Coordinates of C-alpha atoms in Angstrom, one line a residue:
Chain Z
M49 CA 74.6 96.0 137.0
A50 CA 75.0 98.2 133.9
R51 CA 78.7 97.6 134.1
Q52 CA 78.2 93.9 134.3
A53 CA 76.0 94.0 131.3
R54 CA 78.6 96.0 129.4
E55 CA 81.3 93.5 130.2
D56 CA 79.0 90.7 129.1
T57 CA 78.4 92.2 125.7
R58 CA 82.1 92.9 125.4
G59 CA 82.8 89.3 126.1
A60 CA 80.2 88.2 123.6
L61 CA 81.5 90.6 121.0
Q62 CA 85.1 89.3 121.4
Q63 CA 83.9 85.8 121.2
S64 CA 81.9 86.3 118.0
A65 CA 84.8 88.4 116.6
G66 CA 87.1 85.4 117.3
W67 CA 84.8 83.0 115.4
R68 CA 84.5 85.4 112.5
L69 CA 88.2 85.9 112.3
W70 CA 88.8 82.1 112.2
L71 CA 86.1 81.3 109.7
S72 CA 86.9 84.1 107.3
G73 CA 90.7 83.7 107.7
G74 CA 90.3 80.0 107.0
W75 CA 88.3 80.4 103.8
L76 CA 90.7 83.1 102.5
G77 CA 93.6 80.7 103.4
L78 CA 91.9 78.0 101.3
I79 CA 91.5 80.5 98.4
A80 CA 95.2 81.5 98.7
M81 CA 96.3 77.9 98.6
A82 CA 94.1 77.3 95.5
A83 CA 95.6 80.3 93.8
L84 CA 99.2 79.3 94.6
M85 CA 98.9 75.6 93.7
A86 CA 96.2 75.8 90.9
P87 CA 98.5 74.3 88.2
W88 CA 99.1 71.3 90.3
I89 CA 95.8 70.6 92.0
A90 CA 93.4 71.5 89.2
P91 CA 92.2 68.2 87.7
Q92 CA 92.0 69.5 84.1
D93 CA 93.5 72.2 81.9
P94 CA 91.2 75.3 82.6
L95 CA 91.4 76.3 78.9
A96 CA 91.0 72.9 77.3
Q97 CA 87.8 72.8 75.3
D98 CA 86.0 69.6 74.3
L99 CA 82.7 70.1 72.6
F100 CA 81.7 66.5 73.1
L101 CA 81.9 67.0 76.8
G102 CA 79.9 70.3 76.9
R103 CA 77.5 71.0 79.8
L104 CA 78.3 67.9 81.8
P105 CA 76.6 68.0 85.2
P106 CA 78.6 67.6 88.5
V107 CA 79.7 64.1 89.4
W108 CA 76.9 63.3 91.8
L109 CA 74.3 63.7 89.0
A110 CA 73.4 61.3 86.2
G111 CA 75.2 61.7 82.9
S112 CA 78.5 63.0 84.4
E113 CA 82.0 62.1 83.5
P114 CA 84.7 61.1 86.0
G115 CA 87.3 63.8 86.4
H116 CA 84.9 66.7 86.0
W117 CA 84.0 67.1 89.6
L118 CA 81.8 70.2 89.2
G119 CA 80.8 69.6 85.6
T120 CA 81.7 71.5 82.5
D121 CA 80.5 74.7 80.7
S122 CA 79.1 74.9 77.2
L123 CA 82.5 74.6 75.6
G124 CA 83.4 71.6 77.7
R125 CA 85.9 73.4 80.0
D126 CA 86.1 72.0 83.5
V127 CA 84.3 74.2 86.1
L128 CA 86.4 73.2 89.1
S129 CA 89.7 73.8 87.3
R130 CA 88.5 77.2 86.1
I131 CA 87.4 78.2 89.6
L132 CA 90.9 77.2 91.0
H133 CA 92.7 79.2 88.3
G134 CA 90.3 82.1 88.7
A135 CA 91.4 82.4 92.3
R136 CA 94.8 83.6 91.0
I137 CA 93.4 86.6 89.1
A138 CA 91.0 87.4 92.0
L139 CA 93.8 87.4 94.5
I140 CA 96.2 89.3 92.3
V141 CA 93.6 92.1 91.9
A142 CA 92.7 92.0 95.6
L143 CA 96.4 92.3 96.7
V144 CA 97.8 94.7 94.2
A145 CA 94.8 97.0 93.8
G146 CA 94.0 96.9 97.5
T147 CA 97.6 97.8 98.5
L148 CA 98.0 100.6 95.9
T149 CA 94.7 102.1 96.8
C150 CA 95.5 102.0 100.5
V151 CA 98.9 103.6 100.1
I152 CA 97.7 106.5 97.9
G153 CA 94.5 107.1 99.9
A154 CA 96.2 106.9 103.3
V155 CA 99.0 109.3 102.3
L156 CA 96.6 111.9 101.0
G157 CA 94.3 111.5 104.0
L158 CA 97.2 111.8 106.4
L159 CA 98.5 115.0 104.7
A160 CA 95.0 116.5 104.6
G161 CA 94.1 115.6 108.2
F162 CA 97.4 116.6 109.8
L163 CA 98.7 119.5 107.8
R164 CA 95.3 121.2 107.5
G165 CA 95.2 124.5 105.8
W166 CA 95.1 124.7 102.0
V167 CA 96.4 121.1 101.7
D168 CA 93.2 120.0 103.5
V169 CA 91.0 122.3 101.4
A170 CA 92.4 121.0 98.1
I171 CA 92.3 117.3 99.0
S172 CA 88.8 117.5 100.6
R173 CA 87.4 119.3 97.6
L174 CA 89.0 116.7 95.4
I175 CA 87.3 113.9 97.5
D176 CA 83.9 115.6 97.2
I177 CA 84.1 115.9 93.5
W178 CA 85.4 112.3 93.1
M179 CA 82.6 110.9 95.2
A180 CA 79.9 112.7 93.2
F181 CA 80.4 110.3 90.3
P182 CA 78.8 106.8 90.5
P183 CA 81.8 104.4 91.0
V184 CA 80.4 101.6 88.8
L185 CA 79.8 103.9 85.9
F186 CA 83.2 105.5 86.4
S187 CA 85.0 102.2 86.3
I188 CA 83.1 101.0 83.2
L189 CA 84.0 104.3 81.5
L190 CA 87.7 104.0 82.4
I191 CA 88.0 100.4 81.2
A192 CA 86.1 101.2 78.0
V193 CA 88.7 103.8 77.2
L194 CA 91.8 102.1 78.6
G195 CA 91.0 98.8 77.0
P196 CA 90.4 95.6 78.9
G197 CA 93.2 93.9 80.8
L198 CA 94.5 93.1 84.3
F199 CA 96.4 96.3 84.5
S200 CA 93.4 98.4 83.5
I201 CA 91.2 96.8 86.2
I202 CA 93.8 97.5 88.9
L203 CA 94.3 101.1 87.7
A204 CA 90.5 101.7 87.6
I205 CA 90.1 100.4 91.2
V206 CA 93.0 102.6 92.4
V207 CA 91.8 105.7 90.6
I208 CA 88.2 105.3 91.9
D209 CA 88.6 104.0 95.4
W210 CA 91.4 106.0 97.0
T211 CA 88.7 108.3 98.4
R212 CA 87.5 105.5 100.8
F213 CA 90.9 105.6 102.5
A214 CA 91.5 109.3 102.2
R215 CA 88.2 110.3 103.8
V216 CA 88.4 108.1 106.9
V217 CA 92.2 108.5 107.4
R218 CA 91.8 112.3 107.2
A219 CA 89.2 112.3 109.9
E220 CA 91.3 110.0 112.1
A221 CA 94.4 112.0 111.6
M222 CA 92.5 115.2 112.5
A223 CA 91.3 113.6 115.8
Q224 CA 94.8 112.3 116.6
G225 CA 96.4 115.6 115.7
A226 CA 94.5 117.4 118.4
M227 CA 95.8 115.1 121.1
D228 CA 98.4 116.2 123.7
Y229 CA 101.0 113.6 122.7
V230 CA 101.2 115.1 119.3
A231 CA 101.6 118.6 120.7
S232 CA 104.4 117.4 123.0
A233 CA 106.2 115.8 120.1
Q234 CA 106.1 119.1 118.4
V235 CA 107.3 120.9 121.5
A236 CA 110.2 118.5 121.6
G237 CA 111.3 119.9 118.3
R238 CA 110.1 117.3 115.8
G239 CA 109.4 118.3 112.3
R240 CA 105.8 118.2 111.0
L241 CA 106.4 115.3 108.5
S242 CA 108.4 113.3 111.0
T243 CA 105.6 113.7 113.7
M244 CA 103.2 112.6 111.1
A245 CA 105.2 109.4 110.3
T246 CA 106.2 108.4 113.8
E247 CA 103.3 109.6 116.0
I248 CA 100.1 109.9 113.9
L249 CA 100.6 107.0 111.5
P250 CA 101.0 104.2 114.1
N251 CA 97.8 105.3 115.8
V252 CA 95.9 105.4 112.5
L253 CA 97.3 102.1 111.4
P254 CA 94.5 99.8 112.9
T255 CA 91.9 101.8 110.9
I256 CA 94.0 101.5 107.7
V257 CA 94.3 97.7 108.1
V258 CA 90.6 97.3 108.5
L259 CA 89.9 99.5 105.5
L260 CA 92.5 97.5 103.5
T261 CA 90.7 94.2 104.2
L262 CA 87.4 95.7 103.2
E263 CA 89.0 97.1 100.0
M264 CA 90.3 93.7 99.0
G265 CA 86.8 92.4 99.1
I266 CA 85.6 95.3 97.0
A267 CA 88.4 94.8 94.5
V268 CA 87.4 91.1 94.0
I269 CA 83.8 92.2 93.4
V270 CA 84.8 95.0 91.0
E271 CA 86.8 92.5 88.9
A272 CA 83.8 90.2 88.8
I273 CA 81.5 93.0 87.8
L274 CA 83.8 94.2 85.0
S275 CA 84.3 90.6 83.8
F276 CA 80.5 90.3 83.8
V277 CA 80.1 93.2 81.4
N278 CA 82.9 91.8 79.3
L279 CA 85.4 94.5 80.2
S280 CA 87.9 92.4 82.1
I281 CA 90.7 90.1 80.9
S282 CA 90.3 88.2 77.7
T283 CA 87.3 85.9 77.6
D284 CA 89.5 82.8 77.6
D285 CA 91.2 83.4 80.9
P286 CA 89.3 81.9 83.7
T287 CA 87.9 84.6 86.0
W288 CA 85.0 84.2 88.4
G289 CA 83.1 87.1 86.9
G290 CA 83.5 85.8 83.4
M291 CA 82.3 82.3 84.4
I292 CA 79.3 83.9 86.1
A293 CA 78.5 85.9 83.0
E294 CA 78.7 82.7 80.9
G295 CA 76.6 80.8 83.5
R296 CA 73.9 83.5 83.5
T297 CA 73.2 83.0 79.8
S298 CA 72.8 79.3 80.1
V299 CA 71.3 79.1 83.6
H300 CA 68.2 77.2 82.4
Q301 CA 70.4 74.5 80.7
A302 CA 73.4 74.2 83.0
W303 CA 72.9 75.8 86.5
W304 CA 76.2 74.5 87.8
V305 CA 78.2 76.8 85.5
L306 CA 76.7 79.7 87.5
V307 CA 76.2 78.2 90.9
F308 CA 79.8 77.1 91.8
P309 CA 81.7 80.3 90.8
L310 CA 78.9 82.3 92.4
I311 CA 79.2 80.5 95.8
T312 CA 83.0 80.9 95.6
L313 CA 82.8 84.6 94.9
F314 CA 80.0 85.1 97.6
L315 CA 82.0 83.4 100.3
T316 CA 85.3 85.2 99.4
V317 CA 83.6 88.7 99.4
L318 CA 81.9 87.8 102.7
A319 CA 85.1 86.5 104.2
F320 CA 87.1 89.7 103.3
S321 CA 84.4 91.9 104.9
Q322 CA 83.9 89.8 108.0
L323 CA 87.7 89.7 108.4
G324 CA 87.7 93.5 108.4
E325 CA 84.7 93.7 110.8
G326 CA 86.3 91.1 113.1
L327 CA 89.6 93.0 113.1
K328 CA 87.7 96.2 113.9
D329 CA 85.9 94.6 116.8
R330 CA 89.1 93.3 118.2
Y331 CA 91.4 96.3 117.8
D332 CA 89.0 99.3 117.8
P333 CA 90.1 101.3 120.9
V334 CA 86.5 102.6 121.4
L335 CA 85.1 99.1 121.8
R336 CA 88.0 97.7 123.8
Chain Q
M12 CA 65.8 134.9 104.4
Q13 CA 68.3 132.7 106.1
L14 CA 66.9 129.7 104.4
F15 CA 67.1 131.5 101.1
R16 CA 70.8 132.2 101.6
A17 CA 71.5 128.7 102.7
V18 CA 69.8 127.3 99.6
L19 CA 71.7 129.7 97.4
L20 CA 75.0 128.8 98.9
R21 CA 74.2 125.1 98.4
L22 CA 73.4 125.7 94.8
A23 CA 76.6 127.5 94.2
T24 CA 78.7 124.7 95.8
T25 CA 76.8 122.1 93.7
A26 CA 77.6 124.1 90.6
V27 CA 81.3 124.1 91.5
T28 CA 81.3 120.4 92.2
L29 CA 79.4 119.6 89.0
S30 CA 81.9 121.6 86.9
G31 CA 84.7 119.8 88.7
V32 CA 83.2 116.4 87.9
A33 CA 82.7 117.4 84.3
L34 CA 86.3 118.6 83.9
I35 CA 87.9 115.6 85.6
V36 CA 85.9 113.1 83.7
F37 CA 86.5 114.9 80.4
V38 CA 90.3 115.1 81.0
V39 CA 90.6 111.6 82.3
I40 CA 88.8 110.2 79.3
R41 CA 90.8 112.2 76.8
V42 CA 94.2 111.8 78.4
V43 CA 94.3 108.0 79.0
P44 CA 95.4 105.9 76.1
G45 CA 92.7 104.7 73.7
N46 CA 91.1 106.3 70.7
P47 CA 87.3 106.4 70.0
I48 CA 88.0 106.9 66.3
A49 CA 90.0 103.7 66.2
M50 CA 87.0 101.9 67.7
M51 CA 84.6 103.3 65.1
L52 CA 86.6 102.3 62.0
P53 CA 87.2 98.7 60.7
P54 CA 90.7 97.3 61.4
G55 CA 91.9 97.9 57.8
A56 CA 91.4 101.7 57.9
T57 CA 94.2 103.9 56.5
D58 CA 95.9 106.6 58.5
A59 CA 94.3 109.2 56.2
D60 CA 90.8 107.9 57.1
I61 CA 91.6 108.1 60.8
A62 CA 92.9 111.6 60.4
R63 CA 89.9 112.7 58.4
L64 CA 87.4 111.3 61.0
T65 CA 89.4 112.7 63.9
A66 CA 89.2 116.2 62.4
Q67 CA 85.5 115.8 61.7
Y68 CA 84.8 115.1 65.3
G69 CA 87.1 117.9 66.4
L70 CA 89.4 115.4 68.3
D71 CA 92.5 117.0 66.8
K72 CA 92.0 120.2 68.7
A73 CA 93.7 120.9 72.1
I74 CA 92.0 119.3 75.1
P75 CA 91.1 122.7 76.7
E76 CA 89.5 123.8 73.5
Q77 CA 87.6 120.5 73.2
F78 CA 86.3 120.9 76.7
F79 CA 85.2 124.5 76.0
I80 CA 83.3 123.4 72.9
W81 CA 81.5 120.6 74.8
A82 CA 80.8 122.8 77.9
S83 CA 79.3 125.7 75.9
G84 CA 77.1 123.2 74.1
V85 CA 75.9 121.8 77.4
L86 CA 75.1 125.3 78.7
H87 CA 72.9 125.8 75.6
G88 CA 71.2 122.4 76.2
D89 CA 73.1 120.6 73.5
F90 CA 74.7 117.5 75.0
G91 CA 76.1 116.2 71.7
V92 CA 75.4 113.1 69.6
S93 CA 76.4 109.6 70.8
I94 CA 79.2 108.1 68.6
T95 CA 78.0 104.5 68.9
A96 CA 74.2 105.0 68.9
R97 CA 74.2 108.0 66.5
Q98 CA 71.4 109.7 68.5
P99 CA 71.4 112.8 70.6
V100 CA 72.8 112.0 74.0
L101 CA 70.1 113.8 75.9
D102 CA 67.3 111.8 74.2
L103 CA 69.2 108.5 75.0
V104 CA 69.5 109.4 78.6
L105 CA 66.0 110.8 79.1
G106 CA 64.5 107.8 77.2
R107 CA 66.0 105.4 79.7
L108 CA 65.5 107.5 82.8
P109 CA 61.8 106.5 83.5
A110 CA 62.7 102.8 83.6
T111 CA 65.6 103.5 86.0
L112 CA 63.6 105.8 88.2
E113 CA 60.7 103.3 88.6
L114 CA 63.2 100.6 89.5
S115 CA 65.0 102.8 92.0
I116 CA 61.7 104.0 93.7
M117 CA 60.5 100.4 94.0
A118 CA 63.9 99.4 95.4
L119 CA 63.7 102.2 97.9
V120 CA 60.2 101.2 99.1
I121 CA 61.3 97.6 99.5
A122 CA 64.4 98.7 101.4
C123 CA 62.4 100.9 103.8
V124 CA 59.9 98.2 104.5
L125 CA 62.6 95.5 105.1
G126 CA 65.0 97.7 107.0
G127 CA 62.2 99.2 109.1
A128 CA 60.8 95.8 109.9
A129 CA 64.3 94.5 110.9
A130 CA 64.9 97.5 113.2
L131 CA 61.5 97.3 114.9
T132 CA 61.7 93.5 115.4
G133 CA 65.3 93.9 116.7
T134 CA 64.2 96.6 119.1
R135 CA 61.1 94.6 120.3
G136 CA 63.2 91.6 121.0
R137 CA 66.3 93.3 122.3
G138 CA 68.7 91.2 124.3
T139 CA 67.2 88.0 122.9
G140 CA 68.2 85.7 120.1
A141 CA 66.0 87.6 117.7
E142 CA 68.2 90.7 118.0
A143 CA 71.3 88.6 117.5
A144 CA 69.8 87.0 114.4
I145 CA 68.9 90.3 112.9
D146 CA 72.4 91.7 113.6
I147 CA 73.9 88.8 111.8
A148 CA 71.5 89.1 108.8
N149 CA 72.2 92.8 108.6
G150 CA 76.0 92.1 108.6
V151 CA 75.7 89.6 105.7
A152 CA 73.3 91.8 103.7
L153 CA 75.6 94.7 104.1
S154 CA 78.8 92.9 103.0
I155 CA 77.5 91.4 99.8
P156 CA 76.9 94.0 97.0
D157 CA 73.6 94.1 95.0
F158 CA 75.3 92.5 92.0
L159 CA 75.8 89.2 93.9
W160 CA 72.3 89.4 95.5
G161 CA 70.9 89.8 92.0
L162 CA 72.6 86.5 90.9
V163 CA 71.4 84.7 94.0
L164 CA 67.8 85.9 93.4
V165 CA 68.0 84.8 89.7
L166 CA 69.0 81.3 90.9
L167 CA 66.5 81.1 93.7
F168 CA 63.3 82.7 92.3
G169 CA 64.0 82.6 88.6
V170 CA 65.4 79.0 88.2
L171 CA 64.9 76.9 91.3
M172 CA 61.4 78.2 92.0
P173 CA 60.4 80.2 88.9
V174 CA 57.9 82.6 90.4
F175 CA 59.2 85.8 89.0
H176 CA 60.5 86.9 85.6
I177 CA 64.3 87.3 85.4
S178 CA 64.6 89.2 82.1
G179 CA 63.1 92.2 80.5
R180 CA 60.6 94.8 81.7
V181 CA 57.3 93.4 80.4
T182 CA 56.4 90.2 78.6
P183 CA 57.1 91.0 74.9
S184 CA 53.8 89.5 73.6
L185 CA 51.7 91.9 75.7
D186 CA 50.3 94.9 73.9
L187 CA 51.3 98.1 75.6
P188 CA 49.0 101.1 75.0
F189 CA 51.4 103.4 76.8
V190 CA 52.5 106.9 75.7
T191 CA 55.1 107.5 78.4
N192 CA 58.0 105.3 79.5
F193 CA 56.7 105.2 83.1
Y194 CA 55.2 101.7 82.6
L195 CA 54.5 101.1 86.3
F196 CA 52.7 104.4 86.9
E197 CA 50.9 104.5 83.6
S198 CA 49.5 101.0 84.1
V199 CA 48.0 102.1 87.4
A200 CA 46.7 105.4 85.9
R201 CA 44.9 103.5 83.1
L202 CA 43.6 100.9 85.6
R203 CA 45.2 98.1 83.6
F204 CA 46.1 95.9 86.6
D205 CA 46.8 92.9 84.4
L206 CA 49.7 94.8 82.9
W207 CA 50.6 96.2 86.3
A208 CA 51.0 92.7 87.7
D209 CA 53.2 91.6 84.8
I210 CA 55.4 94.7 85.1
V211 CA 55.8 94.2 88.9
S212 CA 56.6 90.6 88.4
H213 CA 59.5 91.7 86.1
M214 CA 60.7 94.5 88.4
F215 CA 60.5 92.7 91.7
L216 CA 63.8 90.7 91.6
P217 CA 66.0 93.5 90.3
A218 CA 64.4 95.9 92.8
L219 CA 64.9 93.4 95.7
A220 CA 68.6 92.9 94.7
L221 CA 69.1 96.7 94.9
A222 CA 67.1 96.9 98.1
I223 CA 68.9 94.2 100.2
P224 CA 72.2 96.1 101.0
L225 CA 70.2 99.4 101.4
A226 CA 67.7 97.7 103.8
A227 CA 70.7 96.6 105.9
I228 CA 72.0 100.2 106.1
I229 CA 68.5 101.5 107.0
G230 CA 67.9 98.8 109.5
Q231 CA 71.2 99.3 111.3
L232 CA 70.9 103.0 111.6
L233 CA 67.2 102.9 112.7
K234 CA 67.9 100.2 115.3
Q235 CA 70.8 102.2 116.7
S236 CA 68.6 105.4 117.0
L237 CA 65.8 103.5 118.5
K238 CA 68.2 102.0 121.1
E239 CA 69.3 105.4 122.1
T240 CA 65.8 106.8 122.2
M241 CA 64.4 104.0 124.3
H242 CA 66.6 105.2 127.2
L243 CA 65.2 108.8 127.1
D244 CA 63.0 110.1 130.0
Y245 CA 59.9 110.7 127.9
V246 CA 59.9 107.1 126.8
T247 CA 60.2 105.9 130.4
L248 CA 57.3 108.3 131.3
A249 CA 55.2 106.7 128.6
R250 CA 56.0 103.3 130.1
T251 CA 55.0 104.4 133.6
K252 CA 51.7 105.6 132.2
G253 CA 51.0 102.0 131.5
Y254 CA 51.4 101.9 127.7
G255 CA 52.5 98.5 126.3
E256 CA 55.8 97.9 124.6
N257 CA 54.4 98.1 121.1
H258 CA 52.8 101.4 121.7
V259 CA 56.0 102.8 123.3
I260 CA 58.2 101.7 120.4
L261 CA 55.8 102.6 117.5
R262 CA 54.1 105.7 118.9
E263 CA 56.7 107.3 121.2
A264 CA 60.3 106.2 120.4
L265 CA 60.0 105.8 116.6
R266 CA 58.8 109.4 116.0
N267 CA 62.1 110.8 117.2
A268 CA 64.3 107.9 116.2
V269 CA 63.3 108.0 112.5
L270 CA 64.7 111.4 111.7
P271 CA 68.4 110.5 111.0
T272 CA 67.1 107.5 108.9
L273 CA 65.0 109.9 106.7
T274 CA 68.1 111.9 106.0
L275 CA 70.1 108.8 105.1
V276 CA 67.3 107.5 102.8
G277 CA 67.4 110.8 100.9
V278 CA 71.2 110.5 100.4
Q279 CA 71.1 106.8 99.5
F280 CA 68.4 107.3 96.9
T281 CA 70.8 109.4 94.8
F282 CA 73.4 106.6 95.0
L283 CA 70.7 104.1 94.1
I284 CA 70.0 105.8 90.8
G285 CA 73.7 105.8 89.9
G286 CA 74.1 102.2 90.8
T287 CA 71.3 100.5 88.9
V288 CA 73.4 100.0 85.7
I289 CA 74.8 96.5 86.5
I290 CA 71.5 95.3 87.9
E291 CA 69.7 96.5 84.8
R292 CA 72.2 94.6 82.7
L293 CA 72.0 91.5 84.9
F294 CA 68.2 91.3 84.5
S295 CA 68.3 92.6 80.8
Y296 CA 66.0 95.3 82.0
E297 CA 66.6 97.5 79.0
G298 CA 64.5 96.7 76.0
P299 CA 61.7 94.2 76.7
G300 CA 62.6 90.5 76.7
E301 CA 66.0 90.4 75.0
H302 CA 66.6 86.9 76.1
G303 CA 63.0 85.8 75.7
D304 CA 62.6 84.1 79.1

């Protein structure tokens, strides 16, 4: 009976994981399409200001103008077009910062977990020290010194978040390193680094992929937070965080300037994390 | 004696970690491109002006020497003077700490109540739709950071249904007879419950935003521990004695299951204090009523 119950929950888990994967993958696909085709599908120029058309409501409300589907902000810039163009910056940050963080953190984690010894002591100590500092403060500090810009944001994310990968990958590599198949590879005369690349890495890869998905969601949020405190790209460029910051100040006069970018950001962050969780449920060897 | 040694060892490791943090932050800030002097002067400043001010602040010395000057000051209790605010750094930090502490404590209380309720409800209704609903809610609460929850709360309870204040720490027109910066505690101590209500109404949304992801972490862990505890023999024994399900969960299982959660709450509280900056900014919590709404 207990076994039956376990199989039932496993079935339910896989089913819900399937739903989550489809829904979150679908939304992220939409965002990716928007980012790729923004110049062609955006109804307006995202930078075009028209003070006579400022704070127009969305089309289904009274007083709207045709062509401005989701209304305009206080400078008369089209909200929908800015969201579509903002998807570009969000995705660039997610992909570039996520990948770089992943590579650096995973390599350090693998080295620490598999080589052990003084390498492990040095890297672990570094991780401890790094994690003692509040990440949001650290990023604000870094950007304040580096100066705002796309490159600074990506650098800040990489500098701060590599520990997320290093910590988990180190533990996984340690567990894998104690297994017999690793010992047998060593006995067969493989070098340490080649064992690490061909034996350990493939077995840690599922964990790394899940972490990468989660990290991309985090990168999107960090970009939004930094834009919110005016430390992102220039204020003209359409970013979701910048739009939200603008919307927050005029929320009593024009709620749509805050609501639509907020919904987009909310769903995107949720989709990244659910994609990660879904992948974990599907490929985690403990659950399978 | 053993405890004494353990505490001593922990203190020593903390000192090493703190020095490491100080060193890394110092070096990172000084090595990356960007110049605090350039930010202080107007755009038309001459090179001579820049050089003079750089020397005045000691920024022309070698970085190890700069670090040594700063560190020896800190050890004497001198944290330096803020370049932008032109006030002692220690005063700036300590002046703001009470507001942040009150906010963090309130967030922690809310998180414990919400997370505990979620875990208990989920355990009471295990295997039913209630548990599934709580798991889904937990997942969503966990994947969205406090910054986004704050914005959602501003929209829902500040704009759509304006029941709470979304800006400032107290209503600016109110007269505050307070001597400390702990508004919440002092209003209770002086039995000024009118002020207390106003302060709570300002604090509630930022505290809730901070609390939601934390509540999810607490709820998840407590529910997991309860699930494991419910299978233990002593719980089955209590059940055979004829105690009802509520008694078994609250009086028997919870007492053991709560221990890991307590540890987690302690650790999370330190993260909470470090993470309030953005939420304080979002709700203009610093300085009463900057935006006047």
